[in-house]
Amino acid sequence: MKLKVSYLINPVFQQDNAILTCDSAVLYTERNYFEAYKNVHIQQLTTDIYSDELQYDGNKKHAHLTGNVKMVDPKSTLTTNILDYNMVAKIGTYTNGGKIVTQDQGVTLTSKNGYYFNTTSDAYFRYNVVVVTPQSTIKSDTMRYNVDTKWTYFYGPTNIKGKDDNLYTENGAYNTLNEDAYFGKKNLYTQGTKSLKGDSLYYYGKVGYGKAVRNIVFTDKKDGTKMFGDLGFYYKIDQRTLVTKNAYIDLISGDSITVNNKKRPDTLRLGADTLQTQMVLQKTLKLIPKISVKADNQVGEDEEETEKPEKAPKITVMPSDNKNQKTTNRDTKAKRGEKLPPKKTENIPDKIKDSLKTKIDSSTINLAKAKTDTLLKDVKIKAKADSVVKVLSKVKVDSLQKNLLKKGIKDTLNKVISNLKPGILKPDSAINPLDTITTRIIKAYHNVKIFKSNIQAKTDSLFYTNADSTLRCFGNPIIWSEGSQVVGDTIYVQFKKNKLNNLQAFRNAFLVNTPADSLRFNQIKGRYMTGFFAEGKLKTLYVDGNAESIYYTQDDSTKVYKEMNQTVSSRIKFTFKNNDIDDIVYINSIEGALNPEVKTEKDNVLKGFSWKPKERPKSRKEAIGASGSKAKAKPKTTPAKATPKTVTKPLASKSPVVSKPIVPKFIPKTDSLPNFGIKPILPKKDTTKVAPKLLFKQ
């Protein structure tokens, strides 16, 4: 059966609200079907479709376009080689690669397969999906994008690469306009050496704020920091991370423990209701110097750890380099040892003066013994302010001036300095590269607990920085080490080379020591204490300021307690062995009594005695912070006097506010401490203990 076929030149077809034009076409009238060739153009309301060839089924209203296909609407442009388009549903489909470019924001989407819904402005992509925006590049396996709302939805492994960070998820959404995002499966945020994991991540890109929920892990490979919790907040602008609910942080130490006959790092676990970590400039912190025992049992700064002030590099002006210069009469007299008259400045070669007006190159400047790696090489100074600053920022101007004045070129130097712009550099100032060094700080608030194999602690709040490796404990701190317990208004625990080094307790310091098999309590109190550790164990303790002690002596052979030694002194030194006091040295103003142990009361204690073994963390699990859930208070029943009935009065429920931690009111003072012959490192007011503020409510 022969089909009715018409061959048309420059035809125009119309069906419903669509108009089609082309250079030539073959029309099959009975099938309501035609083929179009060259310069094919379909216009449907605000949508235009172009291609080289077209096969159109009028009954199904379906167009199959091939060759340089382009579909344009007011919101986006789609380009591909093969496109199937449904004229009724306004759905375009490609399976051999395509690209969509939005008109307003310049977002480009490419993929192997794509499905574009013109009516809803939704586009679905599959396989090798890449989205390029002005802020980021997104790579995914399966994605949906809405041209109107700018929201991108992910249904497979996805990476969002920003300028300096990266987001990974396997299920989530991201807005290419305001950079807001939500991720719900296998989420990971990385920025440099830092990373943040969580079951759910929320990120607000414009303000640089993130929120993580459940199973949070914050890691910084640079300093080995790992922080955990169930609710966390991240602030990109100041690189600050705050974690609550089951919050704890692990700090790797240099000590090791043996587990199953294998040595492993002895990690220090720090837990609290609220933990916060941040990178700050080291110069903004008041660091605690390392301490050690010097001559005559004096405690002071460790000389090995004390940095000597840097000396400004010297600038030497060399004479003119002229190999053909003849030997003068002055040189001859100098060889004979004759006394020479003072050299006049007029004899200085004019070459030096001229060069200083324009440049000081590498042949005239020698930067000697410079510790800074960033000192400029082959320095060239022009008479312009910007060139001079580069050199003068590294070399003190007064040193330069001193050397140049010796050569009689004071006027030239003054001209150079006068060209400097006001406020850029003063003659007596120099830029210190150490001012740009950053360090990590950790703040812990409320119910702070520490667990390490050789030391445990409990306190209300804590501050720590890697710069001095010191745990600063504030608010009723208690430190346990083996058989000893130390309390005080403020306690510092310091590490040296990542190993436990010393402990300092200030004001109302009290140490209780008891052997494991004894009910006797050796007691030591004073205004402040300084203890030193060796191989993770307390070895020496210095007590200063109204030092008092109660010490029970034992028989060396039978280990039976014989006497109780009670002493008062201005300074006492204790040495420990096998977790027990081994020796006592009384230094100043000794008063005491020695009584037989059988005649002393077993509960004889010094004023301020405190022994709290039940509060001591016994495992790493016990050091984890509170869950943050409100505990249900049990009603308290009180019998009434007038009637036999009972009156029930509920207890007030107190739940910690984890989102806005409160800084403890206690602030240690640094004055009114007498001098007892040593120079203790006293606590200073820490301006860094500021309650973190959240940009967003939970």
mmCIF file with all atom_site columns, N, CA and C in Angstrom, residues 34-74:
data_model
loop_
_atom_site.group_PDB
_atom_site.id
_atom_site.type_symbol
_atom_site.label_atom_id
_atom_site.label_alt_id
_atom_site.label_comp_id
_atom_site.label_asym_id
_atom_site.label_entity_id
_atom_site.label_seq_id
_atom_site.pdbx_PDB_ins_code
_atom_site.Cartn_x
_atom_site.Cartn_y
_atom_site.Cartn_z
_atom_site.occupancy
_atom_site.B_iso_or_equiv
_atom_site.pdbx_formal_charge
_atom_site.auth_seq_id
_atom_site.auth_comp_id
_atom_site.auth_asym_id
_atom_site.auth_atom_id
_atom_site.pdbx_PDB_model_num
ATOM 1   N N  . PHE A 1 34 ? 5.583  13.745 10.332 1.00 0.00 ? 34 PHE A N  1
ATOM 2   C CA . PHE A 1 34 ? 6.464  14.356 9.346  1.00 0.00 ? 34 PHE A CA 1
ATOM 3   C C  . PHE A 1 34 ? 7.901  14.373 9.874  1.00 0.00 ? 34 PHE A C  1
ATOM 4   N N  . GLU A 1 35 ? 8.803  14.538 8.896  1.00 0.00 ? 35 GLU A N  1
ATOM 5   C CA . GLU A 1 35 ? 10.231 14.659 9.190  1.00 0.00 ? 35 GLU A CA 1
ATOM 6   C C  . GLU A 1 35 ? 10.694 16.014 8.690  1.00 0.00 ? 35 GLU A C  1
ATOM 7   N N  . ALA A 1 36 ? 11.480 16.722 9.550  1.00 0.00 ? 36 ALA A N  1
ATOM 8   C CA . ALA A 1 36 ? 11.943 18.067 9.197  1.00 0.00 ? 36 ALA A CA 1
ATOM 9   C C  . ALA A 1 36 ? 13.468 18.077 9.168  1.00 0.00 ? 36 ALA A C  1
ATOM 10  N N  . TYR A 1 37 ? 14.021 18.905 8.232  1.00 0.00 ? 37 TYR A N  1
ATOM 11  C CA . TYR A 1 37 ? 15.473 18.938 8.056  1.00 0.00 ? 37 TYR A CA 1
ATOM 12  C C  . TYR A 1 37 ? 15.966 20.388 8.003  1.00 0.00 ? 37 TYR A C  1
ATOM 13  N N  . LYS A 1 38 ? 17.065 20.615 8.677  1.00 0.00 ? 38 LYS A N  1
ATOM 14  C CA . LYS A 1 38 ? 17.799 21.880 8.676  1.00 0.00 ? 38 LYS A CA 1
ATOM 15  C C  . LYS A 1 38 ? 16.971 23.043 9.236  1.00 0.00 ? 38 LYS A C  1
ATOM 16  N N  . ASN A 1 39 ? 17.679 23.766 10.146 1.00 0.00 ? 39 ASN A N  1
ATOM 17  C CA . ASN A 1 39 ? 17.089 24.959 10.764 1.00 0.00 ? 39 ASN A CA 1
ATOM 18  C C  . ASN A 1 39 ? 15.698 24.693 11.339 1.00 0.00 ? 39 ASN A C  1
ATOM 19  N N  . VAL A 1 40 ? 15.607 23.557 12.024 1.00 0.00 ? 40 VAL A N  1
ATOM 20  C CA . VAL A 1 40 ? 14.322 23.208 12.637 1.00 0.00 ? 40 VAL A CA 1
ATOM 21  C C  . VAL A 1 40 ? 14.095 24.115 13.845 1.00 0.00 ? 40 VAL A C  1
ATOM 22  N N  . HIS A 1 41 ? 12.875 24.649 13.948 1.00 0.00 ? 41 HIS A N  1
ATOM 23  C CA . HIS A 1 41 ? 12.548 25.560 15.050 1.00 0.00 ? 41 HIS A CA 1
ATOM 24  C C  . HIS A 1 41 ? 11.123 25.299 15.503 1.00 0.00 ? 41 HIS A C  1
ATOM 25  N N  . ILE A 1 42 ? 10.979 24.967 16.806 1.00 0.00 ? 42 ILE A N  1
ATOM 26  C CA . ILE A 1 42 ? 9.659  24.794 17.409 1.00 0.00 ? 42 ILE A CA 1
ATOM 27  C C  . ILE A 1 42 ? 9.447  25.931 18.395 1.00 0.00 ? 42 ILE A C  1
ATOM 28  N N  . GLN A 1 43 ? 8.337  26.642 18.238 1.00 0.00 ? 43 GLN A N  1
ATOM 29  C CA . GLN A 1 43 ? 8.007  27.723 19.156 1.00 0.00 ? 43 GLN A CA 1
ATOM 30  C C  . GLN A 1 43 ? 6.706  27.385 19.854 1.00 0.00 ? 43 GLN A C  1
ATOM 31  N N  . GLN A 1 44 ? 6.797  27.254 21.205 1.00 0.00 ? 44 GLN A N  1
ATOM 32  C CA . GLN A 1 44 ? 5.617  26.928 22.007 1.00 0.00 ? 44 GLN A CA 1
ATOM 33  C C  . GLN A 1 44 ? 5.562  27.897 23.187 1.00 0.00 ? 44 GLN A C  1
ATOM 34  N N  . LEU A 1 45 ? 4.687  28.879 23.063 1.00 0.00 ? 45 LEU A N  1
ATOM 35  C CA . LEU A 1 45 ? 4.585  29.937 24.069 1.00 0.00 ? 45 LEU A CA 1
ATOM 36  C C  . LEU A 1 45 ? 5.962  30.574 24.288 1.00 0.00 ? 45 LEU A C  1
ATOM 37  N N  . THR A 1 46 ? 6.537  30.442 25.500 1.00 0.00 ? 46 THR A N  1
ATOM 38  C CA . THR A 1 46 ? 7.831  31.077 25.796 1.00 0.00 ? 46 THR A CA 1
ATOM 39  C C  . THR A 1 46 ? 9.006  30.127 25.607 1.00 0.00 ? 46 THR A C  1
ATOM 40  N N  . THR A 1 47 ? 8.762  28.950 25.037 1.00 0.00 ? 47 THR A N  1
ATOM 41  C CA . THR A 1 47 ? 9.822  27.960 24.843 1.00 0.00 ? 47 THR A CA 1
ATOM 42  C C  . THR A 1 47 ? 10.167 27.842 23.365 1.00 0.00 ? 47 THR A C  1
ATOM 43  N N  . ASP A 1 48 ? 11.480 27.870 23.072 1.00 0.00 ? 48 ASP A N  1
ATOM 44  C CA . ASP A 1 48 ? 11.961 27.692 21.704 1.00 0.00 ? 48 ASP A CA 1
ATOM 45  C C  . ASP A 1 48 ? 12.922 26.515 21.675 1.00 0.00 ? 48 ASP A C  1
ATOM 46  N N  . ILE A 1 49 ? 12.716 25.637 20.653 1.00 0.00 ? 49 ILE A N  1
ATOM 47  C CA . ILE A 1 49 ? 13.565 24.461 20.498 1.00 0.00 ? 49 ILE A CA 1
ATOM 48  C C  . ILE A 1 49 ? 14.156 24.486 19.088 1.00 0.00 ? 49 ILE A C  1
ATOM 49  N N  . TYR A 1 50 ? 15.503 24.260 19.033 1.00 0.00 ? 50 TYR A N  1
ATOM 50  C CA . TYR A 1 50 ? 16.202 24.277 17.748 1.00 0.00 ? 50 TYR A CA 1
ATOM 51  C C  . TYR A 1 50 ? 16.939 22.949 17.579 1.00 0.00 ? 50 TYR A C  1
ATOM 52  N N  . SER A 1 51 ? 17.067 22.520 16.310 1.00 0.00 ? 51 SER A N  1
ATOM 53  C CA . SER A 1 51 ? 17.828 21.301 16.008 1.00 0.00 ? 51 SER A CA 1
ATOM 54  C C  . SER A 1 51 ? 18.121 21.242 14.518 1.00 0.00 ? 51 SER A C  1
ATOM 55  N N  . ASP A 1 52 ? 18.911 20.219 14.110 1.00 0.00 ? 52 ASP A N  1
ATOM 56  C CA . ASP A 1 52 ? 19.193 20.014 12.684 1.00 0.00 ? 52 ASP A CA 1
ATOM 57  C C  . ASP A 1 52 ? 18.115 19.173 12.025 1.00 0.00 ? 52 ASP A C  1
ATOM 58  N N  . GLU A 1 53 ? 17.625 18.177 12.774 1.00 0.00 ? 53 GLU A N  1
ATOM 59  C CA . GLU A 1 53 ? 16.592 17.292 12.218 1.00 0.00 ? 53 GLU A CA 1
ATOM 60  C C  . GLU A 1 53 ? 15.525 17.035 13.269 1.00 0.00 ? 53 GLU A C  1
ATOM 61  N N  . LEU A 1 54 ? 14.341 16.631 12.770 1.00 0.00 ? 54 LEU A N  1
ATOM 62  C CA . LEU A 1 54 ? 13.215 16.390 13.669 1.00 0.00 ? 54 LEU A CA 1
ATOM 63  C C  . LEU A 1 54 ? 12.319 15.303 13.102 1.00 0.00 ? 54 LEU A C  1
ATOM 64  N N  . GLN A 1 55 ? 11.836 14.438 13.985 1.00 0.00 ? 55 GLN A N  1
ATOM 65  C CA . GLN A 1 55 ? 10.786 13.473 13.657 1.00 0.00 ? 55 GLN A CA 1
ATOM 66  C C  . GLN A 1 55 ? 9.635  13.727 14.621 1.00 0.00 ? 55 GLN A C  1
ATOM 67  N N  . TYR A 1 56 ? 8.468  14.084 14.053 1.00 0.00 ? 56 TYR A N  1
ATOM 68  C CA . TYR A 1 56 ? 7.365  14.514 14.908 1.00 0.00 ? 56 TYR A CA 1
ATOM 69  C C  . TYR A 1 56 ? 6.142  13.650 14.656 1.00 0.00 ? 56 TYR A C  1
ATOM 70  N N  . ASP A 1 57 ? 5.556  13.144 15.747 1.00 0.00 ? 57 ASP A N  1
ATOM 71  C CA . ASP A 1 57 ? 4.327  12.340 15.696 1.00 0.00 ? 57 ASP A CA 1
ATOM 72  C C  . ASP A 1 57 ? 3.190  13.215 16.191 1.00 0.00 ? 57 ASP A C  1
ATOM 73  N N  . GLY A 1 58 ? 2.294  13.629 15.264 1.00 0.00 ? 58 GLY A N  1
ATOM 74  C CA . GLY A 1 58 ? 1.203  14.525 15.620 1.00 0.00 ? 58 GLY A CA 1
ATOM 75  C C  . GLY A 1 58 ? 0.172  13.873 16.504 1.00 0.00 ? 58 GLY A C  1
ATOM 76  N N  . ASN A 1 59 ? 0.018  12.553 16.410 1.00 0.00 ? 59 ASN A N  1
ATOM 77  C CA . ASN A 1 59 ? -0.974 11.872 17.253 1.00 0.00 ? 59 ASN A CA 1
ATOM 78  C C  . ASN A 1 59 ? -0.520 11.835 18.723 1.00 0.00 ? 59 ASN A C  1
ATOM 79  N N  . LYS A 1 60 ? 0.748  11.522 18.942 1.00 0.00 ? 60 LYS A N  1
ATOM 80  C CA . LYS A 1 60 ? 1.287  11.461 20.313 1.00 0.00 ? 60 LYS A CA 1
ATOM 81  C C  . LYS A 1 60 ? 1.816  12.810 20.782 1.00 0.00 ? 60 LYS A C  1
ATOM 82  N N  . LYS A 1 61 ? 1.935  13.743 19.852 1.00 0.00 ? 61 LYS A N  1
ATOM 83  C CA . LYS A 1 61 ? 2.502  15.060 20.148 1.00 0.00 ? 61 LYS A CA 1
ATOM 84  C C  . LYS A 1 61 ? 3.891  14.912 20.785 1.00 0.00 ? 61 LYS A C  1
ATOM 85  N N  . HIS A 1 62 ? 4.673  14.112 20.091 1.00 0.00 ? 62 HIS A N  1
ATOM 86  C CA . HIS A 1 62 ? 6.013  13.797 20.588 1.00 0.00 ? 62 HIS A CA 1
ATOM 87  C C  . HIS A 1 62 ? 7.038  14.159 19.516 1.00 0.00 ? 62 HIS A C  1
ATOM 88  N N  . ALA A 1 63 ? 8.108  14.865 19.935 1.00 0.00 ? 63 ALA A N  1
ATOM 89  C CA . ALA A 1 63 ? 9.145  15.295 19.001 1.00 0.00 ? 63 ALA A CA 1
ATOM 90  C C  . ALA A 1 63 ? 10.463 14.623 19.357 1.00 0.00 ? 63 ALA A C  1
ATOM 91  N N  . HIS A 1 64 ? 11.114 14.094 18.322 1.00 0.00 ? 64 HIS A N  1
ATOM 92  C CA . HIS A 1 64 ? 12.432 13.491 18.485 1.00 0.00 ? 64 HIS A CA 1
ATOM 93  C C  . HIS A 1 64 ? 13.412 14.348 17.685 1.00 0.00 ? 64 HIS A C  1
ATOM 94  N N  . LEU A 1 65 ? 14.277 15.093 18.398 1.00 0.00 ? 65 LEU A N  1
ATOM 95  C CA . LEU A 1 65 ? 15.176 16.037 17.755 1.00 0.00 ? 65 LEU A CA 1
ATOM 96  C C  . LEU A 1 65 ? 16.602 15.513 17.829 1.00 0.00 ? 65 LEU A C  1
ATOM 97  N N  . THR A 1 66 ? 17.353 15.723 16.752 1.00 0.00 ? 66 THR A N  1
ATOM 98  C CA . THR A 1 66 ? 18.748 15.278 16.702 1.00 0.00 ? 66 THR A CA 1
ATOM 99  C C  . THR A 1 66 ? 19.605 16.378 16.079 1.00 0.00 ? 66 THR A C  1
ATOM 100 N N  . GLY A 1 67 ? 20.879 16.405 16.520 1.00 0.00 ? 67 GLY A N  1
ATOM 101 C CA . GLY A 1 67 ? 21.851 17.328 15.930 1.00 0.00 ? 67 GLY A CA 1
ATOM 102 C C  . GLY A 1 67 ? 21.746 18.744 16.464 1.00 0.00 ? 67 GLY A C  1
ATOM 103 N N  . ASN A 1 68 ? 22.694 19.143 17.306 1.00 0.00 ? 68 ASN A N  1
ATOM 104 C CA . ASN A 1 68 ? 22.759 20.514 17.826 1.00 0.00 ? 68 ASN A CA 1
ATOM 105 C C  . ASN A 1 68 ? 21.429 20.986 18.406 1.00 0.00 ? 68 ASN A C  1
ATOM 106 N N  . VAL A 1 69 ? 20.903 20.159 19.287 1.00 0.00 ? 69 VAL A N  1
ATOM 107 C CA . VAL A 1 69 ? 19.605 20.480 19.882 1.00 0.00 ? 69 VAL A CA 1
ATOM 108 C C  . VAL A 1 69 ? 19.791 21.547 20.963 1.00 0.00 ? 69 VAL A C  1
ATOM 109 N N  . LYS A 1 70 ? 18.909 22.549 20.942 1.00 0.00 ? 70 LYS A N  1
ATOM 110 C CA . LYS A 1 70 ? 18.928 23.587 21.968 1.00 0.00 ? 70 LYS A CA 1
ATOM 111 C C  . LYS A 1 70 ? 17.502 23.968 22.311 1.00 0.00 ? 70 LYS A C  1
ATOM 112 N N  . MET A 1 71 ? 17.185 23.888 23.625 1.00 0.00 ? 71 MET A N  1
ATOM 113 C CA . MET A 1 71 ? 15.855 24.278 24.107 1.00 0.00 ? 71 MET A CA 1
ATOM 114 C C  . MET A 1 71 ? 16.027 25.477 25.038 1.00 0.00 ? 71 MET A C  1
ATOM 115 N N  . VAL A 1 72 ? 15.360 26.586 24.694 1.00 0.00 ? 72 VAL A N  1
ATOM 116 C CA . VAL A 1 72 ? 15.541 27.847 25.417 1.00 0.00 ? 72 VAL A CA 1
ATOM 117 C C  . VAL A 1 72 ? 14.208 28.297 25.982 1.00 0.00 ? 72 VAL A C  1
ATOM 118 N N  . ASP A 1 73 ? 14.215 28.639 27.290 1.00 0.00 ? 73 ASP A N  1
ATOM 119 C CA . ASP A 1 73 ? 13.057 29.282 27.912 1.00 0.00 ? 73 ASP A CA 1
ATOM 120 C C  . ASP A 1 73 ? 13.581 30.444 28.746 1.00 0.00 ? 73 ASP A C  1
ATOM 121 N N  . PRO A 1 74 ? 12.729 31.264 29.325 1.00 0.00 ? 74 PRO A N  1
ATOM 122 C CA . PRO A 1 74 ? 13.217 32.434 30.079 1.00 0.00 ? 74 PRO A CA 1
ATOM 123 C C  . PRO A 1 74 ? 14.095 32.090 31.271 1.00 0.00 ? 74 PRO A C  1
#
